[in-house]
Tab-separated table of C-alpha atoms and ligand atoms in Angstrom:
chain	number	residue	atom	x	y	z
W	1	UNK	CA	0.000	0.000	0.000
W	2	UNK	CA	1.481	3.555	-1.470
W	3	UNK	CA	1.113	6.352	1.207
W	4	UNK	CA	3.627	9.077	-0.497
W	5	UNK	CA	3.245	7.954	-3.955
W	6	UNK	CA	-0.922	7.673	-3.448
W	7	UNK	CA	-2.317	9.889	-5.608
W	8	UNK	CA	-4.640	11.179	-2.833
W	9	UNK	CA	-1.529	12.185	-0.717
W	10	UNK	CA	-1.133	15.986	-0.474
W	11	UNK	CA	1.745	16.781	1.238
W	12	UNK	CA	-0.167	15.098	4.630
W	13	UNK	CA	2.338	16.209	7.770
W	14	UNK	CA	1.523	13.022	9.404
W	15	UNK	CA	-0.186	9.664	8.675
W	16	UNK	CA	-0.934	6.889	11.865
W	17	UNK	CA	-1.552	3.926	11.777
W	18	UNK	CA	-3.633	2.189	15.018
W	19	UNK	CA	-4.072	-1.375	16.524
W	20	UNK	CA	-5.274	-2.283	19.416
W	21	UNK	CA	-6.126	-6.175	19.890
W	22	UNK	CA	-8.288	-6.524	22.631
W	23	UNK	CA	-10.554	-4.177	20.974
W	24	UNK	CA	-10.041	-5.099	16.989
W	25	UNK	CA	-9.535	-1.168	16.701
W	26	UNK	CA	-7.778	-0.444	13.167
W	27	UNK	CA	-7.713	3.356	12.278
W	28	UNK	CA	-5.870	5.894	10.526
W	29	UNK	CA	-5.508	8.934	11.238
W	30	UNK	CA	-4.128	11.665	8.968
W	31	UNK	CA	-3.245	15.134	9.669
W	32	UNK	CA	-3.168	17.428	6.387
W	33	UNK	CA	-2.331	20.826	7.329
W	34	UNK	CA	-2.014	22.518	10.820
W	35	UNK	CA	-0.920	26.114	10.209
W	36	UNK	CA	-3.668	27.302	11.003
W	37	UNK	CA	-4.142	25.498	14.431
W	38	UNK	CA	-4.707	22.021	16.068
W	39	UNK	CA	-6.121	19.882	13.040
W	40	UNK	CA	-10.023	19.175	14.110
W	41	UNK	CA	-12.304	16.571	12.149
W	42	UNK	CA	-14.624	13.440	13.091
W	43	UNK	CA	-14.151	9.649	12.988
W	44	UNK	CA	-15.417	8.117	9.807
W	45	UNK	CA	-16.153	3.877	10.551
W	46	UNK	CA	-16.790	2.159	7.152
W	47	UNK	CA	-16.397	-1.128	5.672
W	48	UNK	CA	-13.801	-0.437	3.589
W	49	UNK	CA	-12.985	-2.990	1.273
W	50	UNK	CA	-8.949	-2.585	1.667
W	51	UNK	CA	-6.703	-0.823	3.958
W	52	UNK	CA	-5.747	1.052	0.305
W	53	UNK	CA	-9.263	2.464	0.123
W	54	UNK	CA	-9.281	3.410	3.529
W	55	UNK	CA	-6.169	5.019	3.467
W	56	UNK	CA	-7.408	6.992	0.320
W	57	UNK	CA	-9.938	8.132	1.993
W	58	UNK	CA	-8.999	9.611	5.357
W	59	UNK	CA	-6.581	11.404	3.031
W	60	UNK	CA	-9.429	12.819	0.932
W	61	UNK	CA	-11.124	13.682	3.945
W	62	UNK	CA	-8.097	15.330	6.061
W	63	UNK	CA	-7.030	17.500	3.147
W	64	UNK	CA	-10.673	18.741	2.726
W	65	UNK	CA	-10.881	19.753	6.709
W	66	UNK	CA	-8.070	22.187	6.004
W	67	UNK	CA	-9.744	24.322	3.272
W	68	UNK	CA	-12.727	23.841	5.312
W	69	UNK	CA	-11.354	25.302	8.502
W	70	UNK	CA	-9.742	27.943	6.382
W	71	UNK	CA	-13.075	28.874	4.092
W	72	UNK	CA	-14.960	29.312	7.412
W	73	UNK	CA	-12.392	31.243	8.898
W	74	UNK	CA	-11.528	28.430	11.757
W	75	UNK	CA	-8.267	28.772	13.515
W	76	UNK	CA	-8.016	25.031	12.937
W	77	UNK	CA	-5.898	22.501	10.308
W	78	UNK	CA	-7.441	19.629	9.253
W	79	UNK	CA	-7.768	16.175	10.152
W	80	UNK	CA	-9.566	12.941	10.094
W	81	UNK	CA	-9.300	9.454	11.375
W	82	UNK	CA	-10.820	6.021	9.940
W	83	UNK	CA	-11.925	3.084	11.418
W	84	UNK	CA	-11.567	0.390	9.231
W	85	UNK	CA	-14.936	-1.880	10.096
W	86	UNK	CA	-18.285	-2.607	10.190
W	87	UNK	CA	-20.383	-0.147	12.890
W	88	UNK	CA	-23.205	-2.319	12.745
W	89	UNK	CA	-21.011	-5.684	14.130
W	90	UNK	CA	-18.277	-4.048	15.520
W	91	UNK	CA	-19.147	-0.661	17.625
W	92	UNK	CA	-18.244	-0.867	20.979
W	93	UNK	CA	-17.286	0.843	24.080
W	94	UNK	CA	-13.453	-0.789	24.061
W	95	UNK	CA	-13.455	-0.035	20.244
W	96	UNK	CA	-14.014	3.689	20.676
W	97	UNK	CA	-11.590	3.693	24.320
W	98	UNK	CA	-8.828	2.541	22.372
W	99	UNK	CA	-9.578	5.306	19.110
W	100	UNK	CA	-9.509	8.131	22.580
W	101	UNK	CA	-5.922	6.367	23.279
W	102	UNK	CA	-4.419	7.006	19.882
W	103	UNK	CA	-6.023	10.497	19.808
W	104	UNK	CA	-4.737	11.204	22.767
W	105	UNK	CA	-1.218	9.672	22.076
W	106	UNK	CA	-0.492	13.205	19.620
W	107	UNK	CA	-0.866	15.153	22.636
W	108	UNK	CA	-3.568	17.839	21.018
W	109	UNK	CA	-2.314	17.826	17.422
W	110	UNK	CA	-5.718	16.195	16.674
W	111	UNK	CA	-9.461	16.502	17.969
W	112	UNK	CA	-11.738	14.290	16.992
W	113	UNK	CA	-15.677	14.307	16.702
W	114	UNK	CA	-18.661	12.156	14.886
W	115	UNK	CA	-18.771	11.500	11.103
W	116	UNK	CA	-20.338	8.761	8.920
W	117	UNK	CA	-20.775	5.375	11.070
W	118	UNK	CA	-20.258	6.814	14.264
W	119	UNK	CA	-22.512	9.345	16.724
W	120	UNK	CA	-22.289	11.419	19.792
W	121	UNK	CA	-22.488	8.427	22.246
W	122	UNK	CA	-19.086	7.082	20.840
W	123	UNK	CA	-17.477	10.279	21.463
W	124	UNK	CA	-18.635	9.951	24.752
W	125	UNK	CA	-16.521	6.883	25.277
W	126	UNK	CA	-13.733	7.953	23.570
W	127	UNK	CA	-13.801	11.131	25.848
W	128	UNK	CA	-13.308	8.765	28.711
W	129	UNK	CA	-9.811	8.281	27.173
W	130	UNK	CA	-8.924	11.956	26.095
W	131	UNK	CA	-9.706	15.753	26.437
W	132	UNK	CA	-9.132	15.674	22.372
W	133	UNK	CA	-12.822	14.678	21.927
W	134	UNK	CA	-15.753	17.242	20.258
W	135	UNK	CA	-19.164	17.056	20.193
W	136	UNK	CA	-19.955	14.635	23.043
W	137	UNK	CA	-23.738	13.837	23.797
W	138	UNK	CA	-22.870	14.963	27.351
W	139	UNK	CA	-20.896	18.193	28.115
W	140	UNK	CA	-20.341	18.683	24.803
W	141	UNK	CA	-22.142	20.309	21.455
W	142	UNK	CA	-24.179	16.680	20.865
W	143	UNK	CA	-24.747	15.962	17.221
W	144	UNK	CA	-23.414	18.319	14.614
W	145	UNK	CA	-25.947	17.292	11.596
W	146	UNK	CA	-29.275	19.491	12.534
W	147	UNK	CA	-26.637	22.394	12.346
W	148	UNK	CA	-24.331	21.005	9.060
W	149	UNK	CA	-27.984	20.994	7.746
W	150	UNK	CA	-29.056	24.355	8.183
W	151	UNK	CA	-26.133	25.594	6.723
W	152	UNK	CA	-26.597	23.224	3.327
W	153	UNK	CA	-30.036	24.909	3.310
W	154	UNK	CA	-28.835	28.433	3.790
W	155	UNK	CA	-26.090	27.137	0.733
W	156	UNK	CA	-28.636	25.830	-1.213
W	157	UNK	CA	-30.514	29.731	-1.643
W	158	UNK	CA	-27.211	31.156	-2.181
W	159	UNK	CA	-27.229	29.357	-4.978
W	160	UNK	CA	-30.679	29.369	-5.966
W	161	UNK	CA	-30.551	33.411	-5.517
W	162	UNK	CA	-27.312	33.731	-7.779
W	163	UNK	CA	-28.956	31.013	-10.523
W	164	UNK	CA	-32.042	32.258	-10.446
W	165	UNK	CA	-31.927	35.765	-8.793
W	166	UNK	CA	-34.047	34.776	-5.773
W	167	UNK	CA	-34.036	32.646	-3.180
W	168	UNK	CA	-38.045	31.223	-2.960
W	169	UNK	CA	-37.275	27.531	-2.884
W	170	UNK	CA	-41.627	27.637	-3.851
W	171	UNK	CA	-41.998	24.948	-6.194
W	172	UNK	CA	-37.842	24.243	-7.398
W	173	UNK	CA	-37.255	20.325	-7.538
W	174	UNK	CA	-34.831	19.172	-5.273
W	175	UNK	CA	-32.984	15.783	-5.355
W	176	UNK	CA	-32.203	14.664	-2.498
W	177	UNK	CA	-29.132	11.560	-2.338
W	178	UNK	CA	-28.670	10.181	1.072
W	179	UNK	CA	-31.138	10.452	3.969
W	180	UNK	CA	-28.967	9.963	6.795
W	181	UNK	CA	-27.993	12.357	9.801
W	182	UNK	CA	-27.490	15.412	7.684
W	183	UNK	CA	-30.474	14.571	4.104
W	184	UNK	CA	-32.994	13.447	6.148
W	185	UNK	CA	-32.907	16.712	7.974
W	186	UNK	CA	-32.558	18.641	5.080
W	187	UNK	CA	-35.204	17.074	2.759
W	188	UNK	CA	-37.852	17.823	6.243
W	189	UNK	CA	-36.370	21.723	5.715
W	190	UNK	CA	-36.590	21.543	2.287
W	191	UNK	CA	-39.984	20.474	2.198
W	192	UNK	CA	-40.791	23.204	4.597
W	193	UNK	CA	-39.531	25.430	2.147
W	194	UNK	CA	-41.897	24.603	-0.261
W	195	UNK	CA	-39.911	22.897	-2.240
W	196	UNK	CA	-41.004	19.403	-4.144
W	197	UNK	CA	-38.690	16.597	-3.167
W	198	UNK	CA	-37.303	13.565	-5.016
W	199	UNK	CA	-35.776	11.154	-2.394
W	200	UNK	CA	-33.148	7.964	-2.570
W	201	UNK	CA	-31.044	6.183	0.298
W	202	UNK	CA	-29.449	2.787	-0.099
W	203	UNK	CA	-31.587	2.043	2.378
W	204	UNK	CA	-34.638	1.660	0.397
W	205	UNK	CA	-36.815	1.704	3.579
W	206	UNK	CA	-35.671	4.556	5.031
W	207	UNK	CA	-36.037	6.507	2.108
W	208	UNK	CA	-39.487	5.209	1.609
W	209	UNK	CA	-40.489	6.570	5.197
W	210	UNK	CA	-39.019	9.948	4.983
W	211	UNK	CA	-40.909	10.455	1.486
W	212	UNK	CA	-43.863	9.969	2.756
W	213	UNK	CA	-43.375	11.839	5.913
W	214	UNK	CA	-42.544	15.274	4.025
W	215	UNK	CA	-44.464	14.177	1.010
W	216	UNK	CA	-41.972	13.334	-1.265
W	217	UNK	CA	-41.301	11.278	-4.244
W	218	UNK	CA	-38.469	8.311	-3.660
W	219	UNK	CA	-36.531	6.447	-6.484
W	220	UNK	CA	-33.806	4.061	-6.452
W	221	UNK	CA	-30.292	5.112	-5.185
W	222	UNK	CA	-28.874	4.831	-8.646
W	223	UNK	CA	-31.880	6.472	-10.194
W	224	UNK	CA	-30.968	9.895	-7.981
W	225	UNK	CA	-28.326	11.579	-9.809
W	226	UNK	CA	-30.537	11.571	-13.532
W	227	UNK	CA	-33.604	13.063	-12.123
W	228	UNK	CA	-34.634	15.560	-13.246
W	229	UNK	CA	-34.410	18.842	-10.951
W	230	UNK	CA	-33.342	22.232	-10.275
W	231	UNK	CA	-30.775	21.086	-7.792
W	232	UNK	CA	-29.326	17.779	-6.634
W	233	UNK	CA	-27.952	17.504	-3.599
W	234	UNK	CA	-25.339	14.741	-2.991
W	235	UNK	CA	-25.841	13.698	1.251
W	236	UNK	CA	-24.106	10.254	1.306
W	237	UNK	CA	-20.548	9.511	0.522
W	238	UNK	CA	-17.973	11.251	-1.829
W	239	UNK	CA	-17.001	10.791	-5.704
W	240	UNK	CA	-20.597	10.952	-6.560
W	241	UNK	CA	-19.529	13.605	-9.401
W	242	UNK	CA	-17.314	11.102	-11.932
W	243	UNK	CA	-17.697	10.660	-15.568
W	244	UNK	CA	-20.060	8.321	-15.139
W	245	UNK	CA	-22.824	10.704	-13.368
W	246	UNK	CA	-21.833	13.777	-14.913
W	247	UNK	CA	-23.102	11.697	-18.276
W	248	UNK	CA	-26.558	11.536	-16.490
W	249	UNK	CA	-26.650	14.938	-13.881
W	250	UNK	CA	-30.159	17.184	-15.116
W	251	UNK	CA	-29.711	19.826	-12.497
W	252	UNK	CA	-28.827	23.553	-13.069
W	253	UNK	CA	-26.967	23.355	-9.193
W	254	UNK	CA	-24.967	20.383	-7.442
W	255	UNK	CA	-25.528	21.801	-3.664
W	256	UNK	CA	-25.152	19.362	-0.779
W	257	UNK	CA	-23.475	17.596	2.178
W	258	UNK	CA	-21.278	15.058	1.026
W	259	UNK	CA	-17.684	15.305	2.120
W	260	UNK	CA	-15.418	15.014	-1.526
W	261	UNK	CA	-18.298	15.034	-3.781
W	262	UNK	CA	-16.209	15.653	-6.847
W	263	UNK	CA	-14.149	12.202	-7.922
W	264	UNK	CA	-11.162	14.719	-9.260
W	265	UNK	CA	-10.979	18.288	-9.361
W	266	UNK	CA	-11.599	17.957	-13.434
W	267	UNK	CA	-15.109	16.660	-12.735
W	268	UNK	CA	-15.896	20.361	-11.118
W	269	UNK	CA	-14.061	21.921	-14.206
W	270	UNK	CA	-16.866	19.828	-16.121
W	271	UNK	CA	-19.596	21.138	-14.061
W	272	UNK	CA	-18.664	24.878	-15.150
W	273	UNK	CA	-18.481	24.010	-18.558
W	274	UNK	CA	-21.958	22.291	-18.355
W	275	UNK	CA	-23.076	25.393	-16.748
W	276	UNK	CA	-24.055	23.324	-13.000
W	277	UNK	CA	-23.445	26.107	-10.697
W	278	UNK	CA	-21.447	23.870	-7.989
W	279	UNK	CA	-21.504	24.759	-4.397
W	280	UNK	CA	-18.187	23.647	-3.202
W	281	UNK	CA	-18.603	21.124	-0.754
W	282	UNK	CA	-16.189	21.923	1.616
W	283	UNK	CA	-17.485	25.432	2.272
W	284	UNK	CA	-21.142	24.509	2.166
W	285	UNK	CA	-21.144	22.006	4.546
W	286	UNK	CA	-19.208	23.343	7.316
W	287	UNK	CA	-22.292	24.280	9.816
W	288	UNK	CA	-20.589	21.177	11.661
W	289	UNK	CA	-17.384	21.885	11.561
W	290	UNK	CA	-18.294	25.388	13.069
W	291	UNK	CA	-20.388	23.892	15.511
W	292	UNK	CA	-18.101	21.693	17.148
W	293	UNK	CA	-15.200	24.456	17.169
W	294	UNK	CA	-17.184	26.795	19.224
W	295	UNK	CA	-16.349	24.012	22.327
W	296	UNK	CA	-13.079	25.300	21.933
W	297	UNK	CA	-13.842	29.096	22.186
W	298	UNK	CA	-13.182	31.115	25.616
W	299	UNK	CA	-16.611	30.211	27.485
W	300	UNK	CA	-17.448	26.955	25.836
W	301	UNK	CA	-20.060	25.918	23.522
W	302	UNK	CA	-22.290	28.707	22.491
W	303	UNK	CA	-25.130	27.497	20.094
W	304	UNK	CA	-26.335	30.884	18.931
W	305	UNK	CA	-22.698	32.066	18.218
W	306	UNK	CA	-22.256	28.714	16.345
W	307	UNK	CA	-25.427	29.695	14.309
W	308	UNK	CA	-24.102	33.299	13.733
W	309	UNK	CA	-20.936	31.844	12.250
W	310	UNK	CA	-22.706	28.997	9.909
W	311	UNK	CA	-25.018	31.967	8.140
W	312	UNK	CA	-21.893	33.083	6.776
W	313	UNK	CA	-21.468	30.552	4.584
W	314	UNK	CA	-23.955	32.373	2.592
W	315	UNK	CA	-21.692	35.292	2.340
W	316	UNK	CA	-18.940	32.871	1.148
W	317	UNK	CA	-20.694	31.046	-1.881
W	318	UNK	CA	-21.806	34.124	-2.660
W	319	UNK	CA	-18.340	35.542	-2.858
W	320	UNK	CA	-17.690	32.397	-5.034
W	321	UNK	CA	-19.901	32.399	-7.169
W	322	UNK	CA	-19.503	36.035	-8.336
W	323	UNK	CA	-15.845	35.293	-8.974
W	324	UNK	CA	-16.109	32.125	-10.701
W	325	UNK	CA	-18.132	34.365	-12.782
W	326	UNK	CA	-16.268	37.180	-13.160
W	327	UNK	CA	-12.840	35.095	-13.542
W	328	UNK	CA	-14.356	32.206	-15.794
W	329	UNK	CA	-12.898	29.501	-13.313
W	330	UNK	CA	-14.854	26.796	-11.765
W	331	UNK	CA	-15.975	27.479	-8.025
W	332	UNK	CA	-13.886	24.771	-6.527
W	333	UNK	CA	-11.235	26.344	-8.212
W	334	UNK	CA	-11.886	29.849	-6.819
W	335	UNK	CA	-12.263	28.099	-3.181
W	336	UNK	CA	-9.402	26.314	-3.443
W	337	UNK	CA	-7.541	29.958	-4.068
W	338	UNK	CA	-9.164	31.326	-1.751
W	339	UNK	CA	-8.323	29.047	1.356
W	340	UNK	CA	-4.613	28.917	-0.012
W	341	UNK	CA	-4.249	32.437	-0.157
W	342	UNK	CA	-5.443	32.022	3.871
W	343	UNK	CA	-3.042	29.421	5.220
W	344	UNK	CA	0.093	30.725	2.843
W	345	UNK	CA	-0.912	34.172	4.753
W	346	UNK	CA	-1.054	32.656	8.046
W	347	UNK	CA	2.240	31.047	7.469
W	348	UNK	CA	3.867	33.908	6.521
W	349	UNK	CA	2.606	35.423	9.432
W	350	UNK	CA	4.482	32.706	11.345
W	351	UNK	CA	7.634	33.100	9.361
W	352	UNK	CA	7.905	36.697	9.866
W	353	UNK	CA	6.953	35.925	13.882
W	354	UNK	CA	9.424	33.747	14.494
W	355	UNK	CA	12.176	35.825	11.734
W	356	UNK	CA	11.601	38.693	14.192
W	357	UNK	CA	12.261	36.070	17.564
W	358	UNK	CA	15.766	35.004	16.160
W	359	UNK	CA	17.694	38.471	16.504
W	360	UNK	CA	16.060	38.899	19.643
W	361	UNK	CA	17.350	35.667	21.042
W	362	UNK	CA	20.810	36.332	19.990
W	363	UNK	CA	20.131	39.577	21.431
W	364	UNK	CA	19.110	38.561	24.560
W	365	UNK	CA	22.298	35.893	24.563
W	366	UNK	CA	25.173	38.094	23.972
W	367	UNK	CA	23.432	41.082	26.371
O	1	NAI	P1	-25.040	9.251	7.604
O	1	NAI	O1	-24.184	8.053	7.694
O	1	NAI	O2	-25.953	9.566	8.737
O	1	NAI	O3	-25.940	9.188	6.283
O	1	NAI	C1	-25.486	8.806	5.043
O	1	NAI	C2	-26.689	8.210	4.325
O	1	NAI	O4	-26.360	8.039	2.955
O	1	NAI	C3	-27.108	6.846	4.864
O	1	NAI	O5	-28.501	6.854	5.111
O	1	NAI	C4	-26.741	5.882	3.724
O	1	NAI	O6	-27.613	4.774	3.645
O	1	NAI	C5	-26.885	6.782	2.525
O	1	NAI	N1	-26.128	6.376	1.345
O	1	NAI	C6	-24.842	5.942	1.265
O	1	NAI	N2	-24.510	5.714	-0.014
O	1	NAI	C7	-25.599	6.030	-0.757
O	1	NAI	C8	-25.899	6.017	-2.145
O	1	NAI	N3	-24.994	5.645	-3.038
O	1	NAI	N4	-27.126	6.407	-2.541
O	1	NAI	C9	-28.066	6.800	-1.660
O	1	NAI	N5	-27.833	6.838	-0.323
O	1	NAI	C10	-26.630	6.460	0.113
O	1	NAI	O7	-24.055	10.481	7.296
O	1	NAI	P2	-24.307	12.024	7.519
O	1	NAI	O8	-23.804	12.431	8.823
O	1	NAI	O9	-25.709	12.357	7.131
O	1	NAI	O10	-23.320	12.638	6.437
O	1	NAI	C11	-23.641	12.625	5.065
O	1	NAI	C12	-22.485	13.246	4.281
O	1	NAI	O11	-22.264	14.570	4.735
O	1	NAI	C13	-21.138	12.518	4.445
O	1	NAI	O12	-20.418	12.611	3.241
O	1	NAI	C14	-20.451	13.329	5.529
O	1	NAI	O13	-19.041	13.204	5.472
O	1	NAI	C15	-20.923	14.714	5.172
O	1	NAI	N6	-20.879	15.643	6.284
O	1	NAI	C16	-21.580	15.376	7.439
O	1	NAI	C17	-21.535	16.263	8.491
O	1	NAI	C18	-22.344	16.041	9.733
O	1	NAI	O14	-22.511	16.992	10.515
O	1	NAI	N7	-22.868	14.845	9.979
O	1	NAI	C19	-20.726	17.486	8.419
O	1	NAI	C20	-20.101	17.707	7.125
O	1	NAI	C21	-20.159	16.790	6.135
């Protein structure tokens, strides 16, 4: 298995492996960037199918925590960890012990928090084992998704206002892909909205439910991507955006969730040149990311402030959008400036900081 030559490695400062026995914990955790602060980002336990696919992954998924941090103006780097497993068979109390061990073996380099496959109660456990744990169920900010989900609704009329120049979601056909922790609370908004709903989930029941809860239409999970809408909104797992759905995509916006929803950055290029306005993933769904950060805030958790902070993220696609226009790049190409103009400022800020600490040391040495 290739971990420099991997073609999802990005200059990572730090990849760990973990194994604890008693337990049958195996995780990675990867650390992308951390000028900007302590990396922060949740615990992702999947079945992967290799170690290789995991380890692609929880690169993916670190590297996009540091432009998210950075787009939502976070003093945070990013990071992620992997369990490699099954949560349905293999979640347990000793499981998610040993994952606040390893987190709490890099001494505050990392903080973890809930992501696909795991909730608030694991954290819980983990936080037995470390300080380095976010968004407990108790003492902590609880589940991030209601809050990742309002701010992939506010997202969502950013780009309706900027494709359509307003932001009445009245009547616009929304397709919804995934209705777990952060869809299914967004298809019950969106319906609130007004909006008419097309619904899929791998799990067919589930998606079934929720449709006819909020009055929606469901088709199968590979049926999702061609309907036919105003915007589609990818909620399940990354890559959904490849040559093969990009074929089949009959949306004027791509607006949702997912973590990585482009396969490579030339399927986003494609989106611009099919004219899909595409919400950059990474900056629209952040609510959760801010969420959890504001436990680390003088004062603690503050949900109001955390809500103040995710209605920027309006601001931001806005901000992106009106360049991509105005510059004829794609937005994720504009976002990915933009939070690399941020951290190479930051570091220069560092550089010059500790360029102005060495004469003063030498100072202080020969005085
Ligand atoms: P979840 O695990 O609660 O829900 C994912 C849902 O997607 C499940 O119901 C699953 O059955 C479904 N699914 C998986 N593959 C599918 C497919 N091919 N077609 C249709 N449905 C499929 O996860 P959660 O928390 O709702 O997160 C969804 C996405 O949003 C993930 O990519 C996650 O990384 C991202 N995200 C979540 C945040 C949060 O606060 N939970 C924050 C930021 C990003």
């Amino acid at each position: 298995m290739d971990v420099f030559s991997s073609p999802a490695f990005d200059d990572h400062e730090q990849v760990l492996f973990f194994y604890d026995r008693p337990s049958g914990l195996r995780a990675i955790i990867a650390l992308h960037d951390t000028t900007l602060g302590p990396a922060v980002g949740g615990c992702r336990f999947w079945p992967y199918a290799d170690d290789a696919e995991a380890l692609s992954d929880v690169l993916r998924l670190a590297k996009s925590m540091t432009y998210k941090a950075a787009m939502a103006d976070l003093p945070f780097g990013g990071g992620k960890a992997v369990i490699i497993g099954d949560p349905k068979v293999a979640r347990s109390e000793a499981l998610f012990r040993a994952l606040g061990r390893a987190v709490h073996s890099m001494a505050g380099a990392y903080y973890t928090g809930e992501d696909v496959g795991t909730c608030p109660a694991d954290m819980d456990w983990a936080g037995t084992e470390t300080p380095y744990v976010l968004g407990r169920s108790q003492g902590g900010s609880g589940d991030p998704s209601p809050v990742t989900a309002h701010g992939v609704l506010l997202g969502i009329k950013a780009a309706v206002r900027h494709r359509f120049g307003h932001d009445d979601l009245q009547g616009l056909r929304v397709a919804v892909q995934g209705l777990g922790n952060v869809g299914g609370k967004l298809a019950v908004a969106l319906a609130q909205e007004g909006a008419q709903i097309v619904v899929a989930d791998l799990d067919a029941e589930r998606a079934a439910r929720i449709a006819e809860q909020i009055g929606a239409r469901h088709v199968g999970s590979d049926e999702i991507v061609a309907v036919d809408a105003e915007i589609f909104a990818p909620c399940a797992l990354g890559g959904v955006i490849d040559d093969a759905t990009l074929t089949r995509l009959s949306c004027d916006i791509v607006a949702g969730a997912a973590n990585n929803q482009l396969r490579e950055p030339r399927h986003g290029a494609a989106l611009h040149a099919r004219g899909i306005l595409y919400a950059p993933d990474y900056v629209i769904n952040a609510g959760g990311l801010i969420n959890i950060a504001q436990e680390l805030r003088p004062g603690g958790y503050d949900r109001d402030r955390a809500l103040a902070h995710v209605a920027t993220i309006e601001a931001t696609l806005t901000e992106i959008f009106e360049r991509s226009e105005q510059e004829g790049l794609a937005t994720h190409q504009i976002a990915d400036e933009v939070a690399l103009e941020r951290i190479a400022a930051s570091r220069q800020q560092c550089e010059a900081f500790s360029g102005d600490l060495e004469p003063a040391r030498a100072r202080a040495m020969v005085g």
